[in-house]
C-alpha cells in the first residue's frame, strides 16, 4: 500500500494561504489522494480528494503533480478555526468481497497552527 | 456529521472485562468502519462492514470482534479488554465511493 510523507508541523498567519505538502512517491495509478483534517479531539473531517487533476471546492484546492508523486493542499485564506492536524491519505481498494469499498491509509499528518 | 453517534463517549474499565462500543447511523449507509487512534500512529482500521451480517477484518483486528445485525448499528466488542486497547475509537461511514464521515469518537481507558 502506498504511504504518504508530510511535515510534522507548519505555521501560517491568519488570512494568508496555507500550503500543505504531501509526498506519495509510491502511489499507483488507480489510487486516489484524500485530505482530511482533525480539529482537537474531534473525528476527522473530509476536505477534498483527487486522482490526477487539480481539484477545488469550498474548503480548499488540491494540486497534484503530473507524475502524481506529490500533492499540495491549499487553504486560500486561513483562519484560526483552520488550526488542526491535516492528513494526506491514499485510498486503496479493499478485498473484492467488499464490492467497491475502499480503505484509507492514514499517516501522522501535519499539525497546522494558524496564528493571529 | 452524517447522523453518526457513538456510545459511550467515555469509558473506564478494568483488564479482562468485556466492552462493547456502539456506532449508530441514521442514513442507511452500507459501509461502516471502526478505527482506533493512538499517539505515534495514524488511524488504524480494526474492522469494517459492507452490509448487514457482512464484516471483515482490518489491519489491527486481533482482540476485537464486530457485529452488524441491522443497517444502522455497528458494534465493536473487546471480549477481554487489555491495557493495549486503551485508545480513542472512531466509527465511520462511507458516502458513496468518496469521503468517509466520522463519528465523535469514544475514549476508552483499560486499567
JSON list of C-alpha atoms in Angstrom, two decimals:
[
{"chain": "A", "resi": 1, "resn": "UNK", "atom": "CA", "xyz": [0.00, 0.00, 0.00]},
{"chain": "A", "resi": 2, "resn": "UNK", "atom": "CA", "xyz": [1.23, 3.45, -0.87]},
{"chain": "A", "resi": 3, "resn": "UNK", "atom": "CA", "xyz": [2.28, 5.61, 2.06]},
{"chain": "A", "resi": 4, "resn": "UNK", "atom": "CA", "xyz": [2.45, 9.35, 2.46]},
{"chain": "A", "resi": 5, "resn": "UNK", "atom": "CA", "xyz": [5.03, 11.68, 3.99]},
{"chain": "A", "resi": 6, "resn": "UNK", "atom": "CA", "xyz": [4.11, 15.05, 5.45]},
{"chain": "A", "resi": 7, "resn": "UNK", "atom": "CA", "xyz": [5.90, 17.68, 7.53]},
{"chain": "A", "resi": 8, "resn": "UNK", "atom": "CA", "xyz": [5.23, 17.21, 11.21]},
{"chain": "A", "resi": 9, "resn": "UNK", "atom": "CA", "xyz": [4.14, 20.80, 11.77]},
{"chain": "A", "resi": 10, "resn": "UNK", "atom": "CA", "xyz": [3.64, 24.11, 9.99]},
{"chain": "A", "resi": 11, "resn": "UNK", "atom": "CA", "xyz": [2.67, 27.66, 10.88]},
{"chain": "A", "resi": 12, "resn": "UNK", "atom": "CA", "xyz": [0.60, 30.11, 8.91]},
{"chain": "A", "resi": 13, "resn": "UNK", "atom": "CA", "xyz": [-0.52, 33.68, 9.51]},
{"chain": "A", "resi": 14, "resn": "UNK", "atom": "CA", "xyz": [-4.24, 34.31, 9.66]},
{"chain": "A", "resi": 15, "resn": "UNK", "atom": "CA", "xyz": [-5.59, 35.49, 6.32]},
{"chain": "A", "resi": 16, "resn": "UNK", "atom": "CA", "xyz": [-2.69, 34.09, 4.33]},
{"chain": "A", "resi": 17, "resn": "UNK", "atom": "CA", "xyz": [-2.71, 30.98, 2.20]},
{"chain": "A", "resi": 18, "resn": "UNK", "atom": "CA", "xyz": [-1.66, 27.76, 3.88]},
{"chain": "A", "resi": 19, "resn": "UNK", "atom": "CA", "xyz": [0.15, 25.34, 1.57]},
{"chain": "A", "resi": 20, "resn": "UNK", "atom": "CA", "xyz": [0.47, 21.84, 2.97]},
{"chain": "A", "resi": 21, "resn": "UNK", "atom": "CA", "xyz": [2.73, 19.46, 1.03]},
{"chain": "A", "resi": 22, "resn": "UNK", "atom": "CA", "xyz": [2.48, 15.70, 0.82]},
{"chain": "A", "resi": 23, "resn": "UNK", "atom": "CA", "xyz": [4.77, 13.14, -0.75]},
{"chain": "A", "resi": 24, "resn": "UNK", "atom": "CA", "xyz": [3.27, 9.90, -2.06]},
{"chain": "A", "resi": 25, "resn": "UNK", "atom": "CA", "xyz": [6.01, 8.67, -4.37]},
{"chain": "A", "resi": 26, "resn": "UNK", "atom": "CA", "xyz": [4.84, 5.04, -4.33]},
{"chain": "A", "resi": 27, "resn": "UNK", "atom": "CA", "xyz": [1.27, 5.77, -5.34]},
{"chain": "A", "resi": 28, "resn": "UNK", "atom": "CA", "xyz": [-0.12, 3.56, -8.06]},
{"chain": "A", "resi": 29, "resn": "UNK", "atom": "CA", "xyz": [-2.23, 4.57, -10.99]},
{"chain": "A", "resi": 30, "resn": "UNK", "atom": "CA", "xyz": [-5.66, 3.83, -9.52]},
{"chain": "A", "resi": 31, "resn": "UNK", "atom": "CA", "xyz": [-5.09, 5.22, -6.04]},
{"chain": "A", "resi": 32, "resn": "UNK", "atom": "CA", "xyz": [-6.73, 8.48, -5.06]},
{"chain": "A", "resi": 33, "resn": "UNK", "atom": "CA", "xyz": [-5.25, 11.12, -2.78]},
{"chain": "A", "resi": 34, "resn": "UNK", "atom": "CA", "xyz": [-7.54, 12.30, 0.00]},
{"chain": "A", "resi": 35, "resn": "UNK", "atom": "CA", "xyz": [-7.15, 15.08, 2.52]},
{"chain": "A", "resi": 36, "resn": "UNK", "atom": "CA", "xyz": [-8.81, 15.12, 5.92]},
{"chain": "A", "resi": 37, "resn": "UNK", "atom": "CA", "xyz": [-8.33, 17.26, 8.97]},
{"chain": "A", "resi": 38, "resn": "UNK", "atom": "CA", "xyz": [-8.88, 16.67, 12.65]},
{"chain": "A", "resi": 39, "resn": "UNK", "atom": "CA", "xyz": [-9.62, 19.54, 14.96]},
{"chain": "A", "resi": 40, "resn": "UNK", "atom": "CA", "xyz": [-8.57, 18.90, 18.55]},
{"chain": "A", "resi": 41, "resn": "UNK", "atom": "CA", "xyz": [-10.11, 15.56, 19.59]},
{"chain": "A", "resi": 42, "resn": "UNK", "atom": "CA", "xyz": [-12.99, 15.52, 17.13]},
{"chain": "A", "resi": 43, "resn": "UNK", "atom": "CA", "xyz": [-13.48, 12.92, 14.42]},
{"chain": "A", "resi": 44, "resn": "UNK", "atom": "CA", "xyz": [-11.60, 13.55, 11.17]},
{"chain": "A", "resi": 45, "resn": "UNK", "atom": "CA", "xyz": [-13.34, 15.75, 8.62]},
{"chain": "A", "resi": 46, "resn": "UNK", "atom": "CA", "xyz": [-13.19, 15.21, 4.86]},
{"chain": "A", "resi": 47, "resn": "UNK", "atom": "CA", "xyz": [-11.71, 18.11, 2.86]},
{"chain": "A", "resi": 48, "resn": "UNK", "atom": "CA", "xyz": [-11.06, 17.10, -0.73]},
{"chain": "A", "resi": 49, "resn": "UNK", "atom": "CA", "xyz": [-9.79, 14.30, -2.95]},
{"chain": "A", "resi": 50, "resn": "UNK", "atom": "CA", "xyz": [-8.32, 13.82, -6.42]},
{"chain": "A", "resi": 51, "resn": "UNK", "atom": "CA", "xyz": [-6.76, 11.34, -8.80]},
{"chain": "A", "resi": 52, "resn": "UNK", "atom": "CA", "xyz": [-4.62, 13.32, -11.21]},
{"chain": "A", "resi": 53, "resn": "UNK", "atom": "CA", "xyz": [-6.36, 16.60, -11.97]},
{"chain": "A", "resi": 54, "resn": "UNK", "atom": "CA", "xyz": [-6.32, 19.63, -9.72]},
{"chain": "A", "resi": 55, "resn": "UNK", "atom": "CA", "xyz": [-9.47, 19.98, -7.66]},
{"chain": "A", "resi": 56, "resn": "UNK", "atom": "CA", "xyz": [-11.17, 22.85, -5.85]},
{"chain": "A", "resi": 57, "resn": "UNK", "atom": "CA", "xyz": [-14.13, 23.03, -3.52]},
{"chain": "A", "resi": 58, "resn": "UNK", "atom": "CA", "xyz": [-15.47, 25.48, -0.97]},
{"chain": "A", "resi": 59, "resn": "UNK", "atom": "CA", "xyz": [-12.87, 24.47, 1.59]},
{"chain": "A", "resi": 60, "resn": "UNK", "atom": "CA", "xyz": [-9.62, 24.08, -0.32]},
{"chain": "A", "resi": 61, "resn": "UNK", "atom": "CA", "xyz": [-7.72, 23.38, -3.51]},
{"chain": "A", "resi": 62, "resn": "UNK", "atom": "CA", "xyz": [-5.71, 20.28, -4.27]},
{"chain": "A", "resi": 63, "resn": "UNK", "atom": "CA", "xyz": [-2.75, 20.46, -6.62]},
{"chain": "A", "resi": 64, "resn": "UNK", "atom": "CA", "xyz": [-1.37, 17.10, -7.78]},
{"chain": "A", "resi": 65, "resn": "UNK", "atom": "CA", "xyz": [1.91, 16.97, -9.69]},
{"chain": "A", "resi": 66, "resn": "UNK", "atom": "CA", "xyz": [1.89, 15.49, -13.15]},
{"chain": "A", "resi": 67, "resn": "UNK", "atom": "CA", "xyz": [3.83, 12.40, -12.04]},
{"chain": "A", "resi": 68, "resn": "UNK", "atom": "CA", "xyz": [1.39, 12.06, -9.08]},
{"chain": "A", "resi": 69, "resn": "UNK", "atom": "CA", "xyz": [4.25, 11.60, -6.64]},
{"chain": "A", "resi": 70, "resn": "UNK", "atom": "CA", "xyz": [3.28, 14.59, -4.56]},
{"chain": "A", "resi": 71, "resn": "UNK", "atom": "CA", "xyz": [0.43, 16.98, -3.89]},
{"chain": "A", "resi": 72, "resn": "UNK", "atom": "CA", "xyz": [-0.30, 20.24, -2.09]},
{"chain": "A", "resi": 73, "resn": "UNK", "atom": "CA", "xyz": [-3.40, 21.21, -0.18]},
{"chain": "A", "resi": 74, "resn": "UNK", "atom": "CA", "xyz": [-4.08, 24.93, -0.30]},
{"chain": "A", "resi": 75, "resn": "UNK", "atom": "CA", "xyz": [-6.28, 26.75, 2.19]},
{"chain": "A", "resi": 76, "resn": "UNK", "atom": "CA", "xyz": [-6.57, 30.10, 0.40]},
{"chain": "A", "resi": 77, "resn": "UNK", "atom": "CA", "xyz": [-7.32, 32.33, 3.39]},
{"chain": "A", "resi": 78, "resn": "UNK", "atom": "CA", "xyz": [-6.50, 30.52, 6.60]},
{"chain": "A", "resi": 79, "resn": "UNK", "atom": "CA", "xyz": [-8.45, 31.37, 9.74]},
{"chain": "A", "resi": 80, "resn": "UNK", "atom": "CA", "xyz": [-7.86, 30.48, 13.36]},
{"chain": "A", "resi": 81, "resn": "UNK", "atom": "CA", "xyz": [-10.51, 27.78, 13.02]},
{"chain": "A", "resi": 82, "resn": "UNK", "atom": "CA", "xyz": [-8.31, 26.03, 10.45]},
{"chain": "A", "resi": 83, "resn": "UNK", "atom": "CA", "xyz": [-5.83, 25.11, 13.18]},
{"chain": "A", "resi": 84, "resn": "UNK", "atom": "CA", "xyz": [-5.87, 21.31, 13.05]},
{"chain": "A", "resi": 85, "resn": "UNK", "atom": "CA", "xyz": [-3.94, 18.21, 12.07]},
{"chain": "A", "resi": 86, "resn": "UNK", "atom": "CA", "xyz": [-4.15, 17.68, 8.30]},
{"chain": "A", "resi": 87, "resn": "UNK", "atom": "CA", "xyz": [-3.87, 14.19, 6.89]},
{"chain": "A", "resi": 88, "resn": "UNK", "atom": "CA", "xyz": [-2.86, 13.32, 3.36]},
{"chain": "A", "resi": 89, "resn": "UNK", "atom": "CA", "xyz": [-4.15, 9.85, 2.63]},
{"chain": "A", "resi": 90, "resn": "UNK", "atom": "CA", "xyz": [-4.03, 7.34, -0.17]},
{"chain": "A", "resi": 91, "resn": "UNK", "atom": "CA", "xyz": [-7.19, 5.37, -0.79]},
{"chain": "A", "resi": 92, "resn": "UNK", "atom": "CA", "xyz": [-6.76, 1.74, -1.75]},
{"chain": "A", "resi": 93, "resn": "UNK", "atom": "CA", "xyz": [-9.30, -0.86, -2.63]},
{"chain": "A", "resi": 94, "resn": "UNK", "atom": "CA", "xyz": [-10.46, -3.36, -0.01]},
{"chain": "A", "resi": 95, "resn": "UNK", "atom": "CA", "xyz": [-10.97, -7.07, -0.62]},
{"chain": "A", "resi": 96, "resn": "UNK", "atom": "CA", "xyz": [-13.14, -7.93, -3.59]},
{"chain": "A", "resi": 97, "resn": "UNK", "atom": "CA", "xyz": [-15.97, -9.28, -1.45]},
{"chain": "A", "resi": 98, "resn": "UNK", "atom": "CA", "xyz": [-16.45, -5.75, -0.17]},
{"chain": "A", "resi": 99, "resn": "UNK", "atom": "CA", "xyz": [-17.56, -4.60, -3.58]},
{"chain": "A", "resi": 100, "resn": "UNK", "atom": "CA", "xyz": [-16.27, -1.18, -4.49]},
{"chain": "A", "resi": 101, "resn": "UNK", "atom": "CA", "xyz": [-15.28, -0.38, -0.94]},
{"chain": "A", "resi": 102, "resn": "UNK", "atom": "CA", "xyz": [-12.04, 1.38, -0.18]},
{"chain": "A", "resi": 103, "resn": "UNK", "atom": "CA", "xyz": [-9.80, 1.82, 2.80]},
{"chain": "A", "resi": 104, "resn": "UNK", "atom": "CA", "xyz": [-7.76, 4.83, 3.75]},
{"chain": "A", "resi": 105, "resn": "UNK", "atom": "CA", "xyz": [-4.08, 4.54, 4.67]},
{"chain": "A", "resi": 106, "resn": "UNK", "atom": "CA", "xyz": [-3.50, 7.11, 7.40]},
{"chain": "A", "resi": 107, "resn": "UNK", "atom": "CA", "xyz": [-0.18, 8.69, 8.36]},
{"chain": "A", "resi": 108, "resn": "UNK", "atom": "CA", "xyz": [0.58, 11.07, 11.22]},
{"chain": "A", "resi": 109, "resn": "UNK", "atom": "CA", "xyz": [-0.40, 14.24, 9.42]},
{"chain": "A", "resi": 110, "resn": "UNK", "atom": "CA", "xyz": [0.77, 17.85, 9.63]},
{"chain": "A", "resi": 111, "resn": "UNK", "atom": "CA", "xyz": [-0.15, 19.92, 12.64]},
{"chain": "A", "resi": 112, "resn": "UNK", "atom": "CA", "xyz": [-1.07, 23.33, 11.23]},
{"chain": "A", "resi": 113, "resn": "UNK", "atom": "CA", "xyz": [-1.10, 26.31, 13.57]},
{"chain": "A", "resi": 114, "resn": "UNK", "atom": "CA", "xyz": [-2.79, 29.43, 12.24]},
{"chain": "A", "resi": 115, "resn": "UNK", "atom": "CA", "xyz": [-1.53, 32.43, 14.16]},
{"chain": "A", "resi": 116, "resn": "UNK", "atom": "CA", "xyz": [-3.26, 35.81, 14.62]},
{"chain": "B", "resi": 1, "resn": "UNK", "atom": "CA", "xyz": [-21.79, 14.64, 10.80]},
{"chain": "B", "resi": 2, "resn": "UNK", "atom": "CA", "xyz": [-23.92, 12.37, 8.56]},
{"chain": "B", "resi": 3, "resn": "UNK", "atom": "CA", "xyz": [-26.02, 11.31, 11.55]},
{"chain": "B", "resi": 4, "resn": "UNK", "atom": "CA", "xyz": [-23.35, 9.23, 13.27]},
{"chain": "B", "resi": 5, "resn": "UNK", "atom": "CA", "xyz": [-23.37, 8.76, 17.01]},
{"chain": "B", "resi": 6, "resn": "UNK", "atom": "CA", "xyz": [-21.12, 6.69, 19.22]},
{"chain": "B", "resi": 7, "resn": "UNK", "atom": "CA", "xyz": [-21.78, 5.37, 22.70]},
{"chain": "B", "resi": 8, "resn": "UNK", "atom": "CA", "xyz": [-20.44, 5.55, 25.23]},
{"chain": "B", "resi": 9, "resn": "UNK", "atom": "CA", "xyz": [-18.29, 8.63, 24.63]},
{"chain": "B", "resi": 10, "resn": "UNK", "atom": "CA", "xyz": [-16.00, 7.81, 27.53]},
{"chain": "B", "resi": 11, "resn": "UNK", "atom": "CA", "xyz": [-15.42, 4.56, 29.37]},
{"chain": "B", "resi": 12, "resn": "UNK", "atom": "CA", "xyz": [-13.00, 3.34, 32.01]},
{"chain": "B", "resi": 13, "resn": "UNK", "atom": "CA", "xyz": [-12.83, -0.38, 32.56]},
{"chain": "B", "resi": 14, "resn": "UNK", "atom": "CA", "xyz": [-10.55, -3.00, 34.05]},
{"chain": "B", "resi": 15, "resn": "UNK", "atom": "CA", "xyz": [-8.34, -5.52, 32.33]},
{"chain": "B", "resi": 16, "resn": "UNK", "atom": "CA", "xyz": [-10.18, -8.71, 31.48]},
{"chain": "B", "resi": 17, "resn": "UNK", "atom": "CA", "xyz": [-13.68, -7.26, 31.32]},
{"chain": "B", "resi": 18, "resn": "UNK", "atom": "CA", "xyz": [-15.77, -7.31, 28.13]},
{"chain": "B", "resi": 19, "resn": "UNK", "atom": "CA", "xyz": [-16.55, -4.00, 26.50]},
{"chain": "B", "resi": 20, "resn": "UNK", "atom": "CA", "xyz": [-18.94, -3.16, 23.66]},
{"chain": "B", "resi": 21, "resn": "UNK", "atom": "CA", "xyz": [-18.88, 0.11, 21.77]},
{"chain": "B", "resi": 22, "resn": "UNK", "atom": "CA", "xyz": [-21.82, 1.11, 19.63]},
{"chain": "B", "resi": 23, "resn": "UNK", "atom": "CA", "xyz": [-21.91, 3.10, 16.41]},
{"chain": "B", "resi": 24, "resn": "UNK", "atom": "CA", "xyz": [-25.29, 4.24, 15.18]},
{"chain": "B", "resi": 25, "resn": "UNK", "atom": "CA", "xyz": [-26.13, 5.94, 11.87]},
{"chain": "B", "resi": 26, "resn": "UNK", "atom": "CA", "xyz": [-29.44, 7.35, 10.73]},
{"chain": "B", "resi": 27, "resn": "UNK", "atom": "CA", "xyz": [-28.98, 7.41, 6.94]},
{"chain": "B", "resi": 28, "resn": "UNK", "atom": "CA", "xyz": [-28.80, 3.71, 5.95]},
{"chain": "B", "resi": 29, "resn": "UNK", "atom": "CA", "xyz": [-25.32, 3.81, 4.51]},
{"chain": "B", "resi": 30, "resn": "UNK", "atom": "CA", "xyz": [-23.94, 0.45, 3.52]},
{"chain": "B", "resi": 31, "resn": "UNK", "atom": "CA", "xyz": [-20.33, 0.74, 4.61]},
{"chain": "B", "resi": 32, "resn": "UNK", "atom": "CA", "xyz": [-19.26, 1.23, 8.21]},
{"chain": "B", "resi": 33, "resn": "UNK", "atom": "CA", "xyz": [-15.82, 1.15, 9.82]},
{"chain": "B", "resi": 34, "resn": "UNK", "atom": "CA", "xyz": [-14.14, 1.01, 13.19]},
{"chain": "B", "resi": 35, "resn": "UNK", "atom": "CA", "xyz": [-10.76, 2.71, 13.67]},
{"chain": "B", "resi": 36, "resn": "UNK", "atom": "CA", "xyz": [-8.52, 3.28, 16.63]},
{"chain": "B", "resi": 37, "resn": "UNK", "atom": "CA", "xyz": [-6.26, 6.28, 17.07]},
{"chain": "B", "resi": 38, "resn": "UNK", "atom": "CA", "xyz": [-3.13, 6.24, 19.23]},
{"chain": "B", "resi": 39, "resn": "UNK", "atom": "CA", "xyz": [-0.24, 8.64, 19.71]},
{"chain": "B", "resi": 40, "resn": "UNK", "atom": "CA", "xyz": [2.50, 7.96, 17.20]},
{"chain": "B", "resi": 41, "resn": "UNK", "atom": "CA", "xyz": [0.15, 6.14, 14.85]},
{"chain": "B", "resi": 42, "resn": "UNK", "atom": "CA", "xyz": [-2.30, 7.25, 12.24]},
{"chain": "B", "resi": 43, "resn": "UNK", "atom": "CA", "xyz": [-5.84, 5.98, 12.39]},
{"chain": "B", "resi": 44, "resn": "UNK", "atom": "CA", "xyz": [-5.79, 2.22, 12.01]},
{"chain": "B", "resi": 45, "resn": "UNK", "atom": "CA", "xyz": [-8.66, 0.16, 10.66]},
{"chain": "B", "resi": 46, "resn": "UNK", "atom": "CA", "xyz": [-9.93, -2.52, 13.03]},
{"chain": "B", "resi": 47, "resn": "UNK", "atom": "CA", "xyz": [-12.94, -3.99, 11.21]},
{"chain": "B", "resi": 48, "resn": "UNK", "atom": "CA", "xyz": [-15.35, -2.86, 8.56]},
{"chain": "B", "resi": 49, "resn": "UNK", "atom": "CA", "xyz": [-18.77, -3.85, 7.33]},
{"chain": "B", "resi": 50, "resn": "UNK", "atom": "CA", "xyz": [-20.24, -3.78, 3.84]},
{"chain": "B", "resi": 51, "resn": "UNK", "atom": "CA", "xyz": [-23.76, -4.78, 4.77]},
{"chain": "B", "resi": 52, "resn": "UNK", "atom": "CA", "xyz": [-25.92, -6.48, 7.39]},
{"chain": "B", "resi": 53, "resn": "UNK", "atom": "CA", "xyz": [-24.03, -9.52, 8.67]},
{"chain": "B", "resi": 54, "resn": "UNK", "atom": "CA", "xyz": [-21.18, -8.77, 6.24]},
{"chain": "B", "resi": 55, "resn": "UNK", "atom": "CA", "xyz": [-17.98, -7.83, 8.02]},
{"chain": "B", "resi": 56, "resn": "UNK", "atom": "CA", "xyz": [-14.27, -8.25, 7.50]},
{"chain": "B", "resi": 57, "resn": "UNK", "atom": "CA", "xyz": [-11.00, -7.62, 9.30]},
{"chain": "B", "resi": 58, "resn": "UNK", "atom": "CA", "xyz": [-8.85, -4.55, 9.04]},
{"chain": "B", "resi": 59, "resn": "UNK", "atom": "CA", "xyz": [-5.18, -4.22, 9.87]},
{"chain": "B", "resi": 60, "resn": "UNK", "atom": "CA", "xyz": [-5.42, -4.41, 13.68]},
{"chain": "B", "resi": 61, "resn": "UNK", "atom": "CA", "xyz": [-8.31, -6.81, 14.30]},
{"chain": "B", "resi": 62, "resn": "UNK", "atom": "CA", "xyz": [-6.75, -9.08, 16.93]},
{"chain": "B", "resi": 63, "resn": "UNK", "atom": "CA", "xyz": [-8.67, -8.89, 20.20]},
{"chain": "B", "resi": 64, "resn": "UNK", "atom": "CA", "xyz": [-11.73, -7.31, 18.58]},
{"chain": "B", "resi": 65, "resn": "UNK", "atom": "CA", "xyz": [-14.94, -8.64, 17.13]},
{"chain": "B", "resi": 66, "resn": "UNK", "atom": "CA", "xyz": [-17.81, -6.84, 15.43]},
{"chain": "B", "resi": 67, "resn": "UNK", "atom": "CA", "xyz": [-21.43, -7.42, 14.61]},
{"chain": "B", "resi": 68, "resn": "UNK", "atom": "CA", "xyz": [-23.92, -5.76, 12.35]},
{"chain": "B", "resi": 69, "resn": "UNK", "atom": "CA", "xyz": [-27.42, -7.20, 12.75]},
{"chain": "B", "resi": 70, "resn": "UNK", "atom": "CA", "xyz": [-29.13, -4.15, 11.26]},
{"chain": "B", "resi": 71, "resn": "UNK", "atom": "CA", "xyz": [-28.03, -1.43, 8.89]},
{"chain": "B", "resi": 72, "resn": "UNK", "atom": "CA", "xyz": [-27.93, 1.37, 11.42]},
{"chain": "B", "resi": 73, "resn": "UNK", "atom": "CA", "xyz": [-25.80, -0.26, 14.12]},
{"chain": "B", "resi": 74, "resn": "UNK", "atom": "CA", "xyz": [-22.21, -1.50, 14.04]},
{"chain": "B", "resi": 75, "resn": "UNK", "atom": "CA", "xyz": [-20.93, -2.89, 17.33]},
{"chain": "B", "resi": 76, "resn": "UNK", "atom": "CA", "xyz": [-17.31, -3.31, 18.33]},
{"chain": "B", "resi": 77, "resn": "UNK", "atom": "CA", "xyz": [-16.59, -5.78, 21.14]},
{"chain": "B", "resi": 78, "resn": "UNK", "atom": "CA", "xyz": [-13.48, -6.30, 23.17]},
{"chain": "B", "resi": 79, "resn": "UNK", "atom": "CA", "xyz": [-14.06, -9.77, 24.63]},
{"chain": "B", "resi": 80, "resn": "UNK", "atom": "CA", "xyz": [-11.42, -9.34, 27.33]},
{"chain": "B", "resi": 81, "resn": "UNK", "atom": "CA", "xyz": [-10.02, -5.83, 27.42]},
{"chain": "B", "resi": 82, "resn": "UNK", "atom": "CA", "xyz": [-6.27, -5.28, 27.79]},
{"chain": "B", "resi": 83, "resn": "UNK", "atom": "CA", "xyz": [-4.31, -2.15, 28.58]},
{"chain": "B", "resi": 84, "resn": "UNK", "atom": "CA", "xyz": [-3.00, -2.08, 25.00]},
{"chain": "B", "resi": 85, "resn": "UNK", "atom": "CA", "xyz": [-6.57, -1.43, 23.88]},
{"chain": "B", "resi": 86, "resn": "UNK", "atom": "CA", "xyz": [-6.65, 1.91, 25.67]},
{"chain": "B", "resi": 87, "resn": "UNK", "atom": "CA", "xyz": [-7.32, 4.23, 22.76]},
{"chain": "B", "resi": 88, "resn": "UNK", "atom": "CA", "xyz": [-9.74, 6.56, 21.06]},
{"chain": "B", "resi": 89, "resn": "UNK", "atom": "CA", "xyz": [-12.12, 4.65, 18.84]},
{"chain": "B", "resi": 90, "resn": "UNK", "atom": "CA", "xyz": [-13.77, 6.22, 15.82]},
{"chain": "B", "resi": 91, "resn": "UNK", "atom": "CA", "xyz": [-16.63, 4.89, 13.78]},
{"chain": "B", "resi": 92, "resn": "UNK", "atom": "CA", "xyz": [-17.02, 6.00, 10.17]},
{"chain": "B", "resi": 93, "resn": "UNK", "atom": "CA", "xyz": [-19.41, 5.52, 7.28]},
{"chain": "B", "resi": 94, "resn": "UNK", "atom": "CA", "xyz": [-18.83, 5.81, 3.56]},
{"chain": "B", "resi": 95, "resn": "UNK", "atom": "CA", "xyz": [-20.98, 8.07, 1.48]},
{"chain": "B", "resi": 96, "resn": "UNK", "atom": "CA", "xyz": [-20.92, 6.61, -2.00]},
{"chain": "B", "resi": 97, "resn": "UNK", "atom": "CA", "xyz": [-17.39, 5.85, -3.14]},
{"chain": "B", "resi": 98, "resn": "UNK", "atom": "CA", "xyz": [-15.94, 9.04, -1.85]},
{"chain": "B", "resi": 99, "resn": "UNK", "atom": "CA", "xyz": [-15.46, 10.51, 1.53]},
{"chain": "B", "resi": 100, "resn": "UNK", "atom": "CA", "xyz": [-15.86, 8.84, 4.88]},
{"chain": "B", "resi": 101, "resn": "UNK", "atom": "CA", "xyz": [-17.71, 10.62, 7.66]},
{"chain": "B", "resi": 102, "resn": "UNK", "atom": "CA", "xyz": [-16.56, 10.05, 11.19]},
{"chain": "B", "resi": 103, "resn": "UNK", "atom": "CA", "xyz": [-18.36, 9.91, 14.50]},
{"chain": "B", "resi": 104, "resn": "UNK", "atom": "CA", "xyz": [-17.28, 11.92, 17.55]},
{"chain": "B", "resi": 105, "resn": "UNK", "atom": "CA", "xyz": [-15.15, 9.12, 18.99]},
{"chain": "B", "resi": 106, "resn": "UNK", "atom": "CA", "xyz": [-15.12, 7.01, 22.16]},
{"chain": "B", "resi": 107, "resn": "UNK", "atom": "CA", "xyz": [-12.27, 7.38, 24.61]},
{"chain": "B", "resi": 108, "resn": "UNK", "atom": "CA", "xyz": [-11.61, 4.00, 26.25]},
{"chain": "B", "resi": 109, "resn": "UNK", "atom": "CA", "xyz": [-9.25, 3.51, 29.17]},
{"chain": "B", "resi": 110, "resn": "UNK", "atom": "CA", "xyz": [-8.38, 0.00, 30.31]},
{"chain": "B", "resi": 111, "resn": "UNK", "atom": "CA", "xyz": [-6.75, -0.08, 33.73]}
]
